[in-house]
């Protein structure tokens, strides 16, 4: 779930996606049409243009949300990660980004540094639906605590006082 530009995607993600495809996973990418010709073709690959579906509609079709940008792009907040958490998804994200402030590795999401670590986490989640559900539930609770009416009121009060 990303902007459909070459500079947005990490070049090593093709390796991650193709590894998952070889392991029988289905890959859905919205905002990555530039990647389509680099992925192993097959029925388990769906690449769509940016904005084809509303974020919540797209996210509701996933079991896990994977997110990493190119080294030239650092997400200072990473709204899409928090949207995925709000949808109750296990998120697997590179450690560099503002969203990392809200992810407790192994509890409400997963953070990685290397491509190898990302692939290991994704493979583990593919094999363990109970882990996906537990972490996704915790991710949803985190999103609720960050964006509840009370949390917003408290932040407003802090910044306005």
Tab-separated table of N, CA and C in Angstrom:
chain	number	residue	atom	x	y	z
A	1	UNK	N	0.879	-1.162	0.000
A	1	UNK	CA	0.000	0.000	0.000
A	1	UNK	C	0.917	1.211	0.000
A	2	UNK	N	1.191	1.725	-1.202
A	2	UNK	CA	2.234	2.727	-1.309
A	2	UNK	C	2.015	3.604	-2.533
A	3	UNK	N	2.853	4.609	-2.624
A	3	UNK	CA	2.871	5.412	-3.850
A	3	UNK	C	3.498	4.571	-4.949
A	4	UNK	N	3.047	4.770	-6.147
A	4	UNK	CA	3.477	3.963	-7.293
A	4	UNK	C	4.648	4.632	-8.008
A	5	UNK	N	5.765	4.754	-7.271
A	5	UNK	CA	6.961	5.357	-7.849
A	5	UNK	C	8.164	4.458	-7.580
A	6	UNK	N	9.100	4.459	-8.495
A	6	UNK	CA	10.274	3.583	-8.380
A	6	UNK	C	11.075	3.877	-7.114
A	7	UNK	N	11.213	5.133	-6.745
A	7	UNK	CA	12.009	5.504	-5.587
A	7	UNK	C	11.389	5.139	-4.258
A	8	UNK	N	10.143	4.731	-4.245
A	8	UNK	CA	9.454	4.405	-3.001
A	8	UNK	C	9.781	2.992	-2.509
A	9	UNK	N	9.986	2.063	-3.419
A	9	UNK	CA	10.150	0.651	-3.064
A	9	UNK	C	11.620	0.283	-2.863
A	10	UNK	N	11.860	-0.574	-1.894
A	10	UNK	CA	13.217	-1.040	-1.623
A	10	UNK	C	13.604	-2.085	-2.662
A	11	UNK	N	14.790	-1.961	-3.258
A	11	UNK	CA	15.180	-2.902	-4.318
A	11	UNK	C	15.256	-4.357	-3.849
A	12	UNK	N	15.553	-4.588	-2.586
A	12	UNK	CA	15.641	-5.964	-2.076
A	12	UNK	C	14.277	-6.619	-1.872
A	13	UNK	N	13.205	-5.851	-1.945
A	13	UNK	CA	11.887	-6.434	-1.711
A	13	UNK	C	11.478	-7.416	-2.805
A	14	UNK	N	12.013	-7.270	-3.989
A	14	UNK	CA	11.736	-8.245	-5.052
A	14	UNK	C	12.183	-9.630	-4.585
A	15	UNK	N	13.349	-9.697	-3.962
A	15	UNK	CA	13.856	-10.965	-3.415
A	15	UNK	C	12.903	-11.517	-2.352
A	16	UNK	N	12.419	-10.647	-1.480
A	16	UNK	CA	11.485	-11.065	-0.427
A	16	UNK	C	10.208	-11.600	-1.056
A	17	UNK	N	9.636	-10.841	-1.985
A	17	UNK	CA	8.372	-11.246	-2.610
A	17	UNK	C	8.539	-12.557	-3.374
A	18	UNK	N	9.596	-12.679	-4.156
A	18	UNK	CA	9.794	-13.907	-4.932
A	18	UNK	C	10.050	-15.110	-4.024
A	19	UNK	N	10.701	-14.897	-2.895
A	19	UNK	CA	10.885	-15.981	-1.934
A	19	UNK	C	9.565	-16.447	-1.352
A	20	UNK	N	8.708	-15.499	-1.037
A	20	UNK	CA	7.384	-15.847	-0.519
A	20	UNK	C	6.556	-16.578	-1.573
A	21	UNK	N	6.636	-16.108	-2.808
A	21	UNK	CA	5.906	-16.770	-3.895
A	21	UNK	C	6.389	-18.207	-4.066
A	22	UNK	N	7.684	-18.414	-3.985
A	22	UNK	CA	8.239	-19.764	-4.116
A	22	UNK	C	7.760	-20.670	-2.987
A	23	UNK	N	7.437	-20.064	-1.844
A	23	UNK	CA	6.949	-20.810	-0.683
A	23	UNK	C	5.427	-20.968	-0.701
A	24	UNK	N	4.788	-20.512	-1.780
A	24	UNK	CA	3.347	-20.704	-1.919
A	24	UNK	C	2.478	-19.580	-1.414
A	25	UNK	N	3.076	-18.470	-1.014
A	25	UNK	CA	2.295	-17.331	-0.528
A	25	UNK	C	1.658	-16.578	-1.689
A	26	UNK	N	0.639	-15.823	-1.371
A	26	UNK	CA	0.027	-14.904	-2.317
A	26	UNK	C	0.514	-13.507	-1.964
A	27	UNK	N	0.840	-12.742	-2.975
A	27	UNK	CA	1.347	-11.377	-2.795
A	27	UNK	C	0.343	-10.408	-3.402
A	28	UNK	N	-0.068	-9.417	-2.630
A	28	UNK	CA	-0.941	-8.344	-3.129
A	28	UNK	C	-0.233	-7.029	-2.848
A	29	UNK	N	-0.028	-6.245	-3.881
A	29	UNK	CA	0.643	-4.954	-3.742
A	29	UNK	C	-0.214	-3.903	-4.418
A	30	UNK	N	-0.568	-2.881	-3.660
A	30	UNK	CA	-1.263	-1.743	-4.246
A	30	UNK	C	-0.278	-0.581	-4.260
A	31	UNK	N	-0.016	-0.066	-5.440
A	31	UNK	CA	0.947	1.013	-5.586
A	31	UNK	C	2.325	0.496	-5.951
A	32	UNK	N	2.368	-0.573	-6.709
A	32	UNK	CA	3.660	-1.126	-7.094
A	32	UNK	C	3.657	-1.687	-8.498
A	33	UNK	N	2.945	-1.043	-9.408
A	33	UNK	CA	2.873	-1.576	-10.771
A	33	UNK	C	4.247	-1.631	-11.427
A	34	UNK	N	5.171	-0.782	-10.972
A	34	UNK	CA	6.532	-0.802	-11.520
A	34	UNK	C	7.278	-2.091	-11.150
A	35	UNK	N	6.784	-2.819	-10.154
A	35	UNK	CA	7.430	-4.044	-9.708
A	35	UNK	C	6.932	-5.281	-10.444
A	36	UNK	N	5.799	-5.163	-11.095
A	36	UNK	CA	5.113	-6.337	-11.640
A	36	UNK	C	6.004	-7.200	-12.526
A	37	UNK	N	6.757	-6.626	-13.411
A	37	UNK	CA	7.593	-7.402	-14.328
A	37	UNK	C	8.817	-8.018	-13.654
A	38	UNK	N	9.078	-7.641	-12.403
A	38	UNK	CA	10.216	-8.188	-11.672
A	38	UNK	C	9.806	-9.373	-10.785
A	39	UNK	N	8.505	-9.565	-10.625
A	39	UNK	CA	8.003	-10.637	-9.774
A	39	UNK	C	7.774	-11.894	-10.590
A	40	UNK	N	7.949	-13.040	-9.959
A	40	UNK	CA	7.668	-14.312	-10.610
A	40	UNK	C	6.195	-14.320	-10.998
A	41	UNK	N	5.891	-14.439	-12.287
A	41	UNK	CA	4.484	-14.375	-12.694
A	41	UNK	C	3.699	-15.591	-12.210
A	42	UNK	N	2.434	-15.382	-11.983
A	42	UNK	CA	1.574	-16.487	-11.576
A	42	UNK	C	0.290	-15.971	-10.976
A	43	UNK	N	-0.641	-16.880	-10.731
A	43	UNK	CA	-1.953	-16.473	-10.219
A	43	UNK	C	-1.911	-15.949	-8.793
A	44	UNK	N	-0.827	-16.213	-8.056
A	44	UNK	CA	-0.765	-15.742	-6.677
A	44	UNK	C	-0.120	-14.350	-6.556
A	45	UNK	N	0.015	-13.647	-7.678
A	45	UNK	CA	0.564	-12.290	-7.676
A	45	UNK	C	-0.516	-11.329	-8.160
A	46	UNK	N	-0.807	-10.333	-7.328
A	46	UNK	CA	-1.731	-9.280	-7.746
A	46	UNK	C	-1.086	-7.938	-7.457
A	47	UNK	N	-0.849	-7.186	-8.515
A	47	UNK	CA	-0.268	-5.857	-8.389
A	47	UNK	C	-1.255	-4.883	-9.004
A	48	UNK	N	-1.628	-3.884	-8.227
A	48	UNK	CA	-2.616	-2.915	-8.696
A	48	UNK	C	-2.081	-1.495	-8.539
A	49	UNK	N	-2.642	-0.578	-9.288
A	49	UNK	CA	-2.169	0.806	-9.193
A	49	UNK	C	-2.511	1.445	-7.850
A	50	UNK	N	-1.760	2.453	-7.532
A	50	UNK	CA	-1.996	3.256	-6.334
A	50	UNK	C	-3.438	3.744	-6.322
A	51	UNK	N	-4.092	3.613	-5.165
A	51	UNK	CA	-5.428	4.169	-4.996
A	51	UNK	C	-6.561	3.370	-5.605
A	52	UNK	N	-6.287	2.190	-6.143
A	52	UNK	CA	-7.373	1.413	-6.750
A	52	UNK	C	-8.443	1.059	-5.725
A	53	UNK	N	-8.021	0.741	-4.517
A	53	UNK	CA	-8.941	0.452	-3.424
A	53	UNK	C	-8.671	1.401	-2.275
A	54	UNK	N	-9.693	1.702	-1.507
A	54	UNK	CA	-9.490	2.460	-0.275
A	54	UNK	C	-8.606	1.622	0.641
A	55	UNK	N	-7.816	2.288	1.473
A	55	UNK	CA	-6.862	1.577	2.334
A	55	UNK	C	-7.539	0.473	3.132
A	56	UNK	N	-8.677	0.774	3.765
A	56	UNK	CA	-9.321	-0.233	4.607
A	56	UNK	C	-9.851	-1.416	3.792
A	57	UNK	N	-10.266	-1.152	2.557
A	57	UNK	CA	-10.729	-2.251	1.699
A	57	UNK	C	-9.557	-3.136	1.276
A	58	UNK	N	-8.455	-2.530	0.922
A	58	UNK	CA	-7.264	-3.299	0.551
A	58	UNK	C	-6.741	-4.085	1.751
A	59	UNK	N	-6.576	-3.414	2.872
A	59	UNK	CA	-6.000	-4.047	4.055
A	59	UNK	C	-6.851	-5.211	4.550
A	60	UNK	N	-8.157	-5.129	4.369
A	60	UNK	CA	-9.037	-6.207	4.846
A	60	UNK	C	-8.838	-7.510	4.079
A	61	UNK	N	-8.104	-7.476	2.972
A	61	UNK	CA	-7.862	-8.690	2.184
A	61	UNK	C	-6.539	-9.367	2.535
A	62	UNK	N	-5.786	-8.789	3.471
A	62	UNK	CA	-4.450	-9.298	3.791
A	62	UNK	C	-4.432	-10.094	5.089
A	63	UNK	N	-3.433	-10.963	5.212
A	63	UNK	CA	-3.158	-11.675	6.467
A	63	UNK	C	-2.031	-10.995	7.236
A	64	UNK	N	-1.110	-10.373	6.506
A	64	UNK	CA	0.065	-9.702	7.075
A	64	UNK	C	0.330	-8.468	6.224
A	65	UNK	N	0.800	-7.405	6.862
A	65	UNK	CA	1.159	-6.184	6.142
A	65	UNK	C	2.664	-6.007	6.229
A	66	UNK	N	3.317	-5.983	5.078
A	66	UNK	CA	4.774	-5.818	4.984
A	66	UNK	C	5.061	-4.425	4.444
A	67	UNK	N	6.025	-3.735	5.075
A	67	UNK	CA	6.305	-2.371	4.640
A	67	UNK	C	7.774	-2.026	4.819
A	68	UNK	N	8.361	-1.615	3.714
A	68	UNK	CA	9.720	-1.076	3.730
A	68	UNK	C	9.846	-0.166	2.513
A	69	UNK	N	10.439	0.977	2.721
A	69	UNK	CA	10.660	1.910	1.619
A	69	UNK	C	12.111	1.805	1.157
A	70	UNK	N	12.406	2.474	0.068
A	70	UNK	CA	13.791	2.507	-0.415
A	70	UNK	C	14.650	3.222	0.623
A	71	UNK	N	15.951	3.004	0.592
A	71	UNK	CA	16.831	3.681	1.550
A	71	UNK	C	16.785	5.210	1.442
A	72	UNK	N	16.338	5.724	0.315
A	72	UNK	CA	16.265	7.177	0.133
A	72	UNK	C	14.993	7.793	0.732
A	73	UNK	N	14.057	6.961	1.160
A	73	UNK	CA	12.780	7.453	1.694
A	73	UNK	C	12.640	6.971	3.131
A	74	UNK	N	12.523	7.893	4.056
A	74	UNK	CA	12.259	7.551	5.450
A	74	UNK	C	10.886	8.108	5.798
A	75	UNK	N	10.012	7.233	6.224
A	75	UNK	CA	8.678	7.661	6.639
A	75	UNK	C	8.766	8.226	8.053
A	76	UNK	N	8.512	9.515	8.193
A	76	UNK	CA	8.607	10.111	9.523
A	76	UNK	C	7.429	9.709	10.409
A	77	UNK	N	6.331	9.302	9.794
A	77	UNK	CA	5.177	8.826	10.564
A	77	UNK	C	4.740	7.450	10.088
A	78	UNK	N	4.461	7.277	8.817
A	78	UNK	CA	4.075	5.974	8.279
A	78	UNK	C	2.621	5.639	8.535
A	79	UNK	N	1.739	6.526	8.112
A	79	UNK	CA	0.303	6.348	8.333
A	79	UNK	C	-0.193	4.973	7.897
A	80	UNK	N	0.289	4.465	6.755
A	80	UNK	CA	-0.225	3.186	6.243
A	80	UNK	C	0.054	2.041	7.218
A	81	UNK	N	1.155	2.106	7.948
A	81	UNK	CA	1.459	1.061	8.929
A	81	UNK	C	0.439	1.106	10.060
A	82	UNK	N	0.135	2.300	10.536
A	82	UNK	CA	-0.839	2.430	11.613
A	82	UNK	C	-2.250	2.085	11.136
A	83	UNK	N	-2.554	2.342	9.875
A	83	UNK	CA	-3.836	1.904	9.317
A	83	UNK	C	-3.919	0.377	9.318
A	84	UNK	N	-2.830	-0.281	8.948
A	84	UNK	CA	-2.803	-1.749	8.959
A	84	UNK	C	-2.974	-2.274	10.383
A	85	UNK	N	-2.326	-1.640	11.334
A	85	UNK	CA	-2.475	-2.048	12.731
A	85	UNK	C	-3.919	-1.866	13.176
A	86	UNK	N	-4.534	-0.763	12.781
A	86	UNK	CA	-5.932	-0.511	13.142
A	86	UNK	C	-6.858	-1.564	12.549
A	87	UNK	N	-6.463	-2.161	11.442
A	87	UNK	CA	-7.249	-3.228	10.814
A	87	UNK	C	-6.968	-4.594	11.441
A	88	UNK	N	-6.116	-4.632	12.468
A	88	UNK	CA	-5.833	-5.876	13.167
A	88	UNK	C	-4.845	-6.782	12.462
A	89	UNK	N	-3.981	-6.193	11.656
A	89	UNK	CA	-2.986	-6.983	10.935
A	89	UNK	C	-1.656	-7.020	11.676
A	90	UNK	N	-0.977	-8.149	11.590
A	90	UNK	CA	0.421	-8.202	12.000
A	90	UNK	C	1.192	-7.381	10.982
A	91	UNK	N	1.986	-6.448	11.449
A	91	UNK	CA	2.794	-5.631	10.553
A	91	UNK	C	4.246	-6.064	10.668
A	92	UNK	N	4.918	-6.099	9.523
A	92	UNK	CA	6.341	-6.438	9.447
A	92	UNK	C	6.993	-5.275	8.722
A	93	UNK	N	7.792	-4.499	9.447
A	93	UNK	CA	8.288	-3.233	8.921
A	93	UNK	C	9.777	-3.059	9.197
A	94	UNK	N	10.417	-2.340	8.287
A	94	UNK	CA	11.810	-1.960	8.516
A	94	UNK	C	11.862	-1.052	9.735
A	95	UNK	N	12.930	-1.156	10.496
A	95	UNK	CA	13.030	-0.414	11.760
A	95	UNK	C	13.143	1.093	11.588
A	96	UNK	N	13.457	1.568	10.379
A	96	UNK	CA	13.605	3.005	10.160
A	96	UNK	C	12.292	3.615	9.707
A	97	UNK	N	11.671	4.331	10.587
A	97	UNK	CA	10.418	5.010	10.275
A	97	UNK	C	9.730	5.407	11.564
A	98	UNK	N	8.928	6.435	11.483
A	98	UNK	CA	8.229	6.926	12.673
A	98	UNK	C	7.308	5.898	13.300
A	99	UNK	N	6.746	5.024	12.489
A	99	UNK	CA	5.855	3.966	12.990
A	99	UNK	C	6.566	3.061	13.991
A	100	UNK	N	7.898	2.939	13.885
A	100	UNK	CA	8.659	2.056	14.775
A	100	UNK	C	8.527	2.476	16.237
A	101	UNK	N	8.207	3.746	16.476
A	101	UNK	CA	8.001	4.217	17.845
A	101	UNK	C	6.814	3.527	18.505
A	102	UNK	N	5.917	2.972	17.715
A	102	UNK	CA	4.693	2.386	18.245
A	102	UNK	C	4.665	0.863	18.142
A	103	UNK	N	5.711	0.266	17.584
A	103	UNK	CA	5.747	-1.187	17.409
A	103	UNK	C	6.692	-1.797	18.436
A	104	UNK	N	6.158	-2.738	19.192
A	104	UNK	CA	6.947	-3.515	20.145
A	104	UNK	C	7.164	-4.883	19.500
A	105	UNK	N	8.398	-5.118	19.075
A	105	UNK	CA	8.738	-6.301	18.286
A	105	UNK	C	8.233	-7.587	18.941
A	106	UNK	N	7.457	-8.349	18.170
A	106	UNK	CA	6.935	-9.627	18.632
A	106	UNK	C	5.667	-9.523	19.441
A	107	UNK	N	5.295	-8.301	19.823
A	107	UNK	CA	4.083	-8.112	20.628
A	107	UNK	C	2.934	-7.555	19.793
A	108	UNK	N	3.165	-6.403	19.143
A	108	UNK	CA	2.099	-5.800	18.337
A	108	UNK	C	2.549	-5.567	16.891
A	109	UNK	N	3.645	-6.178	16.542
A	109	UNK	CA	4.190	-6.067	15.193
A	109	UNK	C	5.624	-6.573	15.204
A	110	UNK	N	6.272	-6.420	14.070
A	110	UNK	CA	7.645	-6.906	13.938
A	110	UNK	C	8.481	-5.853	13.225
A	111	UNK	N	9.706	-5.680	13.715
A	111	UNK	CA	10.652	-4.764	13.094
A	111	UNK	C	11.869	-5.563	12.644
A	112	UNK	N	12.400	-5.204	11.501
A	112	UNK	CA	13.586	-5.897	11.000
A	112	UNK	C	14.602	-4.888	10.501
A	113	UNK	N	15.857	-5.356	10.402
A	113	UNK	CA	16.936	-4.534	9.856
A	113	UNK	C	17.367	-5.020	8.482
A	114	UNK	N	17.393	-6.330	8.284
A	114	UNK	CA	17.924	-6.882	7.041
A	114	UNK	C	16.847	-7.597	6.243
A	115	UNK	N	17.125	-7.794	4.977
A	115	UNK	CA	16.214	-8.535	4.102
A	115	UNK	C	16.033	-9.953	4.618
A	116	UNK	N	17.109	-10.559	5.081
A	116	UNK	CA	17.038	-11.919	5.618
A	116	UNK	C	16.088	-11.980	6.822
A	117	UNK	N	16.198	-11.009	7.734
A	117	UNK	CA	15.301	-10.966	8.888
A	117	UNK	C	13.852	-10.815	8.451
A	118	UNK	N	13.595	-9.952	7.471
A	118	UNK	CA	12.236	-9.757	6.971
A	118	UNK	C	11.669	-11.068	6.450
A	119	UNK	N	12.448	-11.761	5.643
A	119	UNK	CA	11.990	-13.038	5.068
A	119	UNK	C	11.715	-14.062	6.159
A	120	UNK	N	12.558	-14.120	7.172
A	120	UNK	CA	12.351	-15.067	8.278
A	120	UNK	C	11.043	-14.769	9.023
A	121	UNK	N	10.805	-13.506	9.312
A	121	UNK	CA	9.586	-13.125	10.032
A	121	UNK	C	8.358	-13.474	9.193
A	122	UNK	N	8.375	-13.127	7.932
A	122	UNK	CA	7.233	-13.402	7.066
A	122	UNK	C	6.981	-14.900	6.930
A	123	UNK	N	8.027	-15.691	6.806
A	123	UNK	CA	7.889	-17.146	6.716
A	123	UNK	C	7.286	-17.699	8.005
A	124	UNK	N	7.742	-17.193	9.126
A	124	UNK	CA	7.214	-17.629	10.419
A	124	UNK	C	5.727	-17.286	10.554
A	125	UNK	N	5.357	-16.084	10.148
A	125	UNK	CA	3.953	-15.680	10.229
A	125	UNK	C	3.073	-16.490	9.276
A	126	UNK	N	3.602	-16.818	8.106
A	126	UNK	CA	2.847	-17.626	7.150
A	126	UNK	C	2.493	-18.977	7.757
A	127	UNK	N	3.420	-19.540	8.530
A	127	UNK	CA	3.237	-20.862	9.112
A	127	UNK	C	2.459	-20.851	10.428
A	128	UNK	N	2.188	-19.676	10.984
A	128	UNK	CA	1.616	-19.622	12.318
A	128	UNK	C	0.429	-18.652	12.390
A	129	UNK	N	-0.766	-19.102	11.988
A	129	UNK	CA	-1.943	-18.223	12.034
A	129	UNK	C	-2.265	-17.710	13.439
A	130	UNK	N	-1.996	-18.506	14.468
A	130	UNK	CA	-2.283	-18.067	15.838
A	130	UNK	C	-1.405	-16.876	16.219
A	131	UNK	N	-0.143	-16.904	15.813
A	131	UNK	CA	0.754	-15.776	16.068
A	131	UNK	C	0.269	-14.536	15.327
A	132	UNK	N	-0.120	-14.717	14.057
A	132	UNK	CA	-0.662	-13.578	13.291
A	132	UNK	C	-1.856	-12.963	14.006
A	133	UNK	N	-2.753	-13.811	14.491
A	133	UNK	CA	-3.963	-13.321	15.154
A	133	UNK	C	-3.631	-12.601	16.457
A	134	UNK	N	-2.735	-13.187	17.247
A	134	UNK	CA	-2.381	-12.580	18.533
A	134	UNK	C	-1.722	-11.221	18.336
A	135	UNK	N	-0.752	-11.166	17.445
A	135	UNK	CA	-0.041	-9.912	17.201
A	135	UNK	C	-0.974	-8.890	16.539
A	136	UNK	N	-1.817	-9.348	15.626
A	136	UNK	CA	-2.777	-8.453	14.992
A	136	UNK	C	-3.750	-7.847	15.994
A	137	UNK	N	-4.194	-8.656	16.952
A	137	UNK	CA	-5.099	-8.156	18.000
A	137	UNK	C	-4.397	-7.079	18.837
A	138	UNK	N	-3.164	-7.330	19.186
A	138	UNK	CA	-2.397	-6.355	19.955
A	138	UNK	C	-2.143	-5.084	19.135
A	139	UNK	N	-1.916	-5.260	17.825
A	139	UNK	CA	-1.731	-4.098	16.941
A	139	UNK	C	-2.993	-3.240	16.941
A	140	UNK	N	-4.147	-3.886	16.873
A	140	UNK	CA	-5.421	-3.149	16.889
A	140	UNK	C	-5.572	-2.374	18.201
A	141	UNK	N	-5.232	-3.007	19.312
A	141	UNK	CA	-5.316	-2.321	20.607
A	141	UNK	C	-4.387	-1.110	20.651
A	142	UNK	N	-3.206	-1.245	20.078
A	142	UNK	CA	-2.257	-0.130	20.030
A	142	UNK	C	-2.846	1.025	19.228
A	143	UNK	N	-3.397	0.723	18.063
A	143	UNK	CA	-3.986	1.771	17.225
A	143	UNK	C	-5.144	2.449	17.945
A	144	UNK	N	-5.955	1.669	18.628
A	144	UNK	CA	-7.074	2.258	19.375
A	144	UNK	C	-6.573	3.182	20.480
A	145	UNK	N	-5.512	2.768	21.168
A	145	UNK	CA	-5.001	3.616	22.252
A	145	UNK	C	-4.369	4.904	21.715
A	146	UNK	N	-3.803	4.834	20.520
A	146	UNK	CA	-3.184	6.022	19.930
A	146	UNK	C	-4.212	7.003	19.370
A	147	UNK	N	-5.315	6.493	18.865
A	147	UNK	CA	-6.248	7.336	18.133
A	147	UNK	C	-7.645	7.379	18.723
A	148	UNK	N	-7.807	6.920	19.952
A	148	UNK	CA	-9.109	7.018	20.608
A	148	UNK	C	-9.432	8.485	20.861
A	149	UNK	N	-10.681	8.764	21.114
A	149	UNK	CA	-11.089	10.142	21.421
A	149	UNK	C	-10.304	10.683	22.609
A	150	UNK	N	-10.135	9.853	23.629
A	150	UNK	CA	-9.421	10.283	24.827
A	150	UNK	C	-7.964	10.598	24.512
A	151	UNK	N	-7.296	9.753	23.730
A	151	UNK	CA	-5.884	9.981	23.387
A	151	UNK	C	-5.719	11.269	22.593
A	152	UNK	N	-6.636	11.523	21.689
A	152	UNK	CA	-6.574	12.754	20.886
A	152	UNK	C	-6.794	13.976	21.774
A	153	UNK	N	-7.745	13.898	22.695
A	153	UNK	CA	-7.992	15.010	23.622
A	153	UNK	C	-6.753	15.295	24.470
A	154	UNK	N	-6.108	14.226	24.946
A	154	UNK	CA	-4.913	14.401	25.771
A	154	UNK	C	-3.780	15.047	24.982
A	155	UNK	N	-3.589	14.644	23.726
A	155	UNK	CA	-2.539	15.258	22.903
A	155	UNK	C	-2.867	16.718	22.614
A	156	UNK	N	-4.108	16.989	22.311
A	156	UNK	CA	-4.516	18.374	22.066
A	156	UNK	C	-4.268	19.227	23.309
A	157	UNK	N	-4.642	18.725	24.446
A	157	UNK	CA	-4.447	19.461	25.682
A	157	UNK	C	-2.954	19.712	25.922
A	158	UNK	N	-2.131	18.722	25.697
A	158	UNK	CA	-0.694	18.859	25.875
A	158	UNK	C	-0.123	19.960	24.963
A	159	UNK	N	-0.492	19.905	23.692
A	159	UNK	CA	0.091	20.868	22.745
A	159	UNK	C	-0.503	22.265	22.854
A	160	UNK	N	-1.701	22.370	23.355
A	160	UNK	CA	-2.330	23.681	23.472
A	160	UNK	C	-2.089	24.340	24.822
A	161	UNK	N	-1.542	23.590	25.773
A	161	UNK	CA	-1.320	24.199	27.095
A	161	UNK	C	0.069	24.775	27.220
